[in-house]
Coordinates of C-alpha atoms and ligand atoms in Angstrom, one line a residue:
M206 CA 118.8 134.4 36.9
K207 CA 118.5 137.6 38.6
E208 CA 114.8 137.9 37.6
Q209 CA 114.1 134.3 38.7
L210 CA 115.4 135.1 42.1
E211 CA 113.6 138.4 42.4
A212 CA 110.4 136.6 41.4
I213 CA 111.0 133.9 44.0
R214 CA 111.5 136.7 46.6
K215 CA 108.3 138.6 45.6
K216 CA 106.1 135.6 45.6
A217 CA 107.3 134.2 48.7
I218 CA 106.9 137.3 50.8
E219 CA 103.6 137.8 49.7
A220 CA 102.6 134.2 50.5
I221 CA 104.2 134.6 53.9
G222 CA 102.2 137.8 54.5
G223 CA 98.8 135.8 54.0
A224 CA 99.8 132.9 56.1
E225 CA 97.4 132.6 59.1
A226 CA 98.9 129.6 60.8
A227 CA 102.1 128.3 61.9
A228 CA 101.7 125.3 60.0
D229 CA 101.3 127.2 56.7
L230 CA 104.4 129.1 57.3
E231 CA 106.5 125.9 57.9
S232 CA 105.1 124.4 54.5
L233 CA 106.2 127.9 52.9
R234 CA 109.3 127.8 54.3
V235 CA 109.9 124.1 52.9
K236 CA 108.3 125.0 49.5
Y237 CA 110.8 128.1 49.1
L238 CA 114.0 127.5 51.2
G239 CA 113.7 123.7 51.7
K240 CA 116.1 121.0 49.9
K241 CA 113.8 120.6 47.2
G242 CA 112.7 124.1 47.4
E243 CA 112.5 126.8 44.6
L244 CA 115.5 128.7 45.9
T245 CA 117.9 125.7 46.0
A246 CA 116.6 124.6 42.5
V247 CA 117.7 128.1 41.2
L248 CA 121.0 127.7 43.1
K249 CA 121.7 124.3 41.3
Q250 CA 121.8 126.1 38.1
M251 CA 124.8 128.3 39.2
G252 CA 127.3 125.8 37.8
G253 CA 126.8 127.3 34.4
L254 CA 127.5 130.8 35.2
S255 CA 130.5 133.0 34.3
A256 CA 133.1 133.6 37.0
E257 CA 132.1 137.1 37.1
L258 CA 128.2 136.6 37.6
R259 CA 128.7 133.7 39.8
P260 CA 129.5 135.9 43.1
V261 CA 126.8 138.5 42.2
I262 CA 124.1 135.9 41.8
G263 CA 125.3 134.2 44.9
Q264 CA 125.0 137.3 46.7
L265 CA 121.5 138.1 45.6
A266 CA 120.7 134.3 46.5
N267 CA 121.8 134.7 50.1
E268 CA 119.9 138.2 50.2
V269 CA 116.6 136.4 49.0
R270 CA 116.9 133.6 51.5
A271 CA 117.7 135.9 54.4
S272 CA 114.6 138.3 53.5
V273 CA 112.3 135.1 53.1
E274 CA 113.8 134.1 56.5
K275 CA 113.1 137.5 58.0
A276 CA 109.4 137.6 56.6
I277 CA 108.6 134.1 58.0
E278 CA 109.8 135.1 61.3
A279 CA 107.9 138.3 61.3
Q280 CA 104.7 136.5 60.2
S281 CA 105.0 133.8 62.9
A282 CA 105.1 136.7 65.6
I283 CA 102.1 138.0 64.0
V284 CA 100.3 134.5 63.9
S285 CA 101.0 133.4 67.4
E286 CA 99.9 136.7 68.7
R287 CA 96.7 136.4 66.9
A288 CA 96.4 132.9 68.4
L289 CA 97.0 134.1 71.9
A290 CA 94.4 136.9 71.4
A291 CA 92.0 134.4 70.1
R292 CA 92.5 132.2 73.1
L293 CA 92.2 134.8 75.6
E294 CA 89.0 135.7 74.1
A295 CA 87.7 132.4 73.9
E296 CA 88.7 131.5 77.6
T297 CA 87.7 134.7 79.4
L298 CA 87.5 133.9 83.2
D299 CA 84.7 135.5 85.2
V300 CA 86.1 136.0 88.7
T301 CA 82.7 137.1 90.1
I302 CA 81.2 133.5 89.9
P303 CA 80.8 132.0 93.3
G304 CA 83.2 129.3 94.4
K305 CA 82.5 125.8 94.9
K306 CA 82.5 124.9 98.5
V307 CA 84.8 121.7 99.1
P308 CA 83.0 119.5 102.0
Q309 CA 85.4 119.0 104.9
G310 CA 84.9 116.5 107.5
H311 CA 86.3 116.4 111.0
K312 CA 87.4 114.2 113.6
H313 CA 85.0 111.2 114.8
P314 CA 83.6 112.3 118.3
M315 CA 85.2 109.2 119.8
Y316 CA 88.7 110.1 118.3
A317 CA 88.1 113.7 119.7
V318 CA 87.8 112.1 123.2
L319 CA 90.7 110.1 122.7
D320 CA 92.8 113.0 121.7
D321 CA 91.8 115.0 124.8
I322 CA 92.7 111.8 126.9
K323 CA 96.2 111.5 125.4
E324 CA 96.8 115.2 126.0
I325 CA 95.9 114.6 129.5
F326 CA 98.2 111.7 130.0
I327 CA 101.1 113.1 128.2
G328 CA 101.0 116.1 130.3
M329 CA 101.3 113.7 133.1
G330 CA 104.6 112.6 131.6
F331 CA 103.1 109.3 129.7
E332 CA 104.3 107.8 126.7
I333 CA 102.0 106.4 124.1
F334 CA 102.5 102.9 123.0
D335 CA 101.1 100.7 120.2
G336 CA 100.5 97.0 119.9
P337 CA 99.3 94.6 117.6
E338 CA 95.8 93.6 117.1
I339 CA 96.6 90.1 115.8
E340 CA 98.5 88.9 118.9
R341 CA 99.8 85.8 120.2
A342 CA 97.9 83.8 123.1
E343 CA 101.2 84.0 125.0
Y344 CA 100.9 87.9 125.2
N345 CA 97.1 88.1 125.5
F346 CA 97.0 85.4 128.3
T347 CA 100.0 83.5 129.2
K348 CA 102.5 86.3 130.2
L349 CA 99.6 88.1 131.9
N350 CA 99.2 85.3 134.3
A351 CA 95.8 84.1 132.9
P352 CA 95.5 80.3 134.0
E353 CA 95.0 77.8 131.3
D354 CA 91.2 77.4 132.2
H355 CA 90.5 81.1 132.4
P356 CA 87.0 81.5 130.8
S357 CA 88.1 84.6 128.4
R358 CA 90.5 81.7 126.8
D359 CA 87.5 80.0 125.5
W360 CA 86.7 79.7 121.8
T361 CA 83.3 81.1 122.5
D362 CA 84.7 84.5 123.9
T363 CA 87.7 85.0 121.9
F364 CA 88.3 85.1 118.0
Y365 CA 91.3 82.6 117.4
L366 CA 93.0 82.9 114.2
T367 CA 94.8 79.2 114.2
E368 CA 93.6 75.8 115.1
D369 CA 96.1 75.5 118.0
S370 CA 94.7 78.7 119.7
S371 CA 98.4 80.4 119.6
V372 CA 97.0 83.5 117.4
L373 CA 94.1 85.4 118.2
L374 CA 92.6 88.9 117.9
R375 CA 93.8 90.5 121.1
S376 CA 90.7 90.5 123.6
Q377 CA 92.4 93.4 125.6
T378 CA 95.1 96.0 125.3
S379 CA 96.7 94.4 128.3
P380 CA 99.3 92.6 126.2
V381 CA 100.9 95.9 125.3
Q382 CA 101.9 96.1 129.0
I383 CA 104.1 93.0 128.3
R384 CA 105.5 94.3 125.0
A385 CA 106.1 97.6 126.5
M386 CA 108.1 96.3 129.6
E387 CA 110.0 93.9 127.3
T388 CA 110.9 96.6 124.7
H389 CA 111.2 99.7 126.9
G390 CA 112.1 98.5 130.3
V391 CA 111.3 99.8 133.6
P392 CA 110.5 102.5 134.9
I393 CA 107.9 103.0 132.6
R394 CA 104.7 105.2 132.2
M395 CA 102.6 104.4 129.2
I396 CA 99.3 104.4 127.8
S397 CA 98.3 102.4 124.9
P398 CA 94.8 103.1 123.2
G399 CA 93.6 100.5 120.6
R400 CA 90.9 98.2 119.1
V401 CA 90.0 94.9 120.8
Y402 CA 87.8 92.0 119.8
R403 CA 85.3 89.7 121.7
K404 CA 82.6 87.4 120.6
D405 CA 79.8 89.7 121.8
E406 CA 76.7 90.2 119.9
V407 CA 75.9 93.8 119.0
D408 CA 73.4 95.8 121.2
A409 CA 73.3 99.0 122.7
T410 CA 76.3 98.5 125.0
H411 CA 78.3 95.6 123.1
S412 CA 80.3 95.4 120.0
P413 CA 82.5 92.4 118.9
M414 CA 85.0 95.3 118.1
F415 CA 85.6 98.1 120.6
H416 CA 88.4 100.4 121.9
Q417 CA 90.5 100.3 125.1
I418 CA 93.0 102.2 126.7
E419 CA 95.5 100.4 128.7
G420 CA 97.8 102.2 131.1
L421 CA 100.8 101.1 133.0
V422 CA 103.2 102.6 135.7
V423 CA 106.2 100.9 137.0
D424 CA 109.0 102.3 139.0
K425 CA 110.5 101.9 142.4
G426 CA 108.1 102.4 145.4
I427 CA 104.8 102.6 143.4
T428 CA 101.8 102.1 145.8
M429 CA 98.0 101.7 145.4
A430 CA 97.9 105.4 146.6
D431 CA 99.7 106.3 143.4
L432 CA 97.1 104.2 141.4
K433 CA 94.1 106.1 143.3
G434 CA 95.6 109.4 142.8
T435 CA 96.5 109.2 139.3
L436 CA 93.1 107.6 138.2
N437 CA 91.2 110.3 140.2
T438 CA 93.2 113.2 138.5
I439 CA 92.5 111.9 135.3
I440 CA 88.8 111.2 135.7
R441 CA 88.3 114.6 137.1
E442 CA 90.2 116.2 134.1
I443 CA 87.8 114.4 131.9
Y444 CA 84.5 115.0 133.8
G445 CA 85.1 117.6 135.7
P446 CA 86.5 118.6 139.3
E447 CA 83.4 117.8 141.1
T448 CA 83.2 114.1 139.8
K449 CA 82.9 111.6 142.5
T450 CA 84.6 108.2 142.1
R451 CA 84.8 105.0 144.0
F452 CA 87.0 101.7 144.2
R453 CA 85.6 98.5 144.5
P454 CA 87.7 95.1 145.0
H455 CA 87.5 92.8 142.0
H456 CA 89.7 90.1 140.4
F457 CA 92.1 90.0 137.3
P458 CA 94.8 87.6 136.7
F459 CA 97.4 90.4 136.1
T460 CA 97.0 92.6 139.0
E461 CA 96.8 92.1 142.7
P462 CA 95.0 93.5 144.4
S463 CA 92.6 94.4 141.8
C464 CA 89.7 96.8 141.6
E465 CA 87.2 98.4 139.6
M466 CA 86.6 102.2 139.5
D467 CA 83.0 103.7 139.5
I468 CA 82.1 107.2 138.7
Q469 CA 78.8 108.8 140.2
C470 CA 76.2 108.9 137.6
H471 CA 76.5 112.1 135.6
K472 CA 72.7 112.0 134.6
C473 CA 71.1 111.6 138.1
G474 CA 74.0 112.6 140.4
G475 CA 73.7 109.4 142.2
V476 CA 70.0 109.0 142.9
G477 CA 69.6 106.3 140.4
C478 CA 68.3 106.5 136.8
P479 CA 68.2 104.5 133.6
T480 CA 71.4 105.3 132.5
C481 CA 73.2 103.9 135.6
K482 CA 70.2 101.1 135.8
G483 CA 69.4 102.6 139.1
E484 CA 72.7 102.1 140.8
G485 CA 73.8 105.7 141.0
W486 CA 77.3 104.7 139.8
I487 CA 78.7 103.8 136.5
E488 CA 81.5 101.1 136.1
L489 CA 84.4 103.1 134.3
L490 CA 87.5 100.9 134.5
G491 CA 89.5 97.9 135.7
A492 CA 92.9 98.4 137.6
G493 CA 95.2 97.1 140.2
M494 CA 98.8 96.7 141.3
V495 CA 100.8 94.8 138.5
H496 CA 101.0 91.1 139.7
P497 CA 104.7 90.0 140.6
K498 CA 104.6 86.9 138.4
V499 CA 103.9 89.5 135.5
L500 CA 106.8 91.7 136.3
R501 CA 109.0 88.6 136.7
N502 CA 107.5 87.4 133.0
C503 CA 108.9 90.7 131.7
G504 CA 112.3 90.5 133.4
V505 CA 111.4 92.8 136.2
D506 CA 112.4 92.1 139.8
P507 CA 109.5 92.5 141.8
E508 CA 111.5 93.0 144.9
E509 CA 112.9 96.3 143.3
Y510 CA 110.0 97.7 141.4
S511 CA 106.4 97.8 141.7
G512 CA 103.7 99.3 139.7
F513 CA 99.8 99.6 138.8
A514 CA 97.8 99.2 135.6
F515 CA 94.6 99.8 134.5
G516 CA 92.3 99.5 131.3
F517 CA 89.1 101.3 130.2
G518 CA 86.6 101.2 127.3
L519 CA 86.8 104.2 125.1
E520 CA 83.3 103.9 123.8
R521 CA 81.8 104.0 127.3
L522 CA 83.8 107.1 128.1
A523 CA 82.8 108.8 124.9
L524 CA 79.0 107.9 125.2
G525 CA 79.2 109.3 128.6
Q526 CA 80.8 112.6 127.7
Y527 CA 78.3 113.3 124.8
K528 CA 75.5 111.8 126.7
I529 CA 74.6 109.1 123.9
S530 CA 72.7 105.9 124.9
D531 CA 73.5 103.7 122.1
M532 CA 77.1 102.5 121.3
R533 CA 75.8 101.3 117.7
L534 CA 75.8 105.1 116.8
I535 CA 79.6 105.5 117.3
F536 CA 80.3 102.8 114.7
E537 CA 77.5 103.2 112.1
N538 CA 78.9 106.2 110.4
D539 CA 75.6 107.9 109.9
I540 CA 76.5 111.4 108.8
R541 CA 73.4 112.8 110.4
F542 CA 74.7 111.5 113.7
L543 CA 78.4 112.5 113.1
E544 CA 77.6 116.1 112.0
Q545 CA 76.2 117.0 115.2
F546 CA 79.7 117.1 116.8
Ligands
LIG1125 N1 92.2 94.0 130.5 C1 91.0 94.4 131.5 C2 89.7 94.1 130.7 O1 89.7 93.9 129.5 C3 91.1 95.8 132.0 C4 92.5 96.0 133.2 C5 93.4 96.4 132.5 C6 92.4 95.5 134.3 C7 94.9 96.5 133.3 C8 93.4 95.8 135.3 C9 94.6 96.3 134.8 O2 88.6 94.1 131.5

């Protein structure tokens, strides 16, 4: 039996030394040390040994097991080292190959203008409000004091979403005035930029979807002088300190008195050119003192508080700033156009 054990040791260690892969080592382990392995088979015969021989053979069997295990361990270290070396060889990395450039986009020019405008207003203590684009007629018209027969309520002008004309795509950002006063209360100083929708045909100056920026200031003692001073300051921040402005009387249901603000044409300096259609002035925004009825509709006492509101088109402002003549360029997302900014 002693010879048998020694033979197993010799055979096993030789085989292990020649193993090239971890899987081969595992099958050798099973072959020699496993439950049905050669060593176990020899040990099963130990019952027939004499009392003196049994511990001697037992000890030898343990030694054989230990040396086979050690050989497997040593060989597996060699095998995995070789595998790593082979992988390193196969996967060499050439750090001198030039990198691949990941193309990076940038802000849309109109949103760059919007961010500048927001900064200016925030600097003057305004908060930014957001409102829903799917709006109730109550907020888009009724609470803003628009009479039942106001032309802007017509189905030919506004996108209604329900047969009963109660829900629509907002046609202006003015409903956010109402929402802001209802949720925030007064005093308030806010602007609210966002998309608005009107049934307009697409051309160089119209789109069924465009952007407005609404503004609202309500406090004690606010007058038309605050309206003019604030808007002049902001327009000069945007267009430069020399910019000339003018205010013309106008009508909006939700402001009284109402006005429109023009700036002197930046292209011709007021002489008249195609950009200003020969007028010398470009209409920029609508504004006015918040109508007492609108304040009352929001639970604000017009005897105690007064305010002004304004609304302007973001596209027109961006077009003016970048001296672009066609609004469609803003929405077409033509990379050749956008990359110029
Ligand atoms: N909502 C008006 C429009 O779309 C603009 C406006 C806003 C006028 C606030 C006065 C006050 O034309």
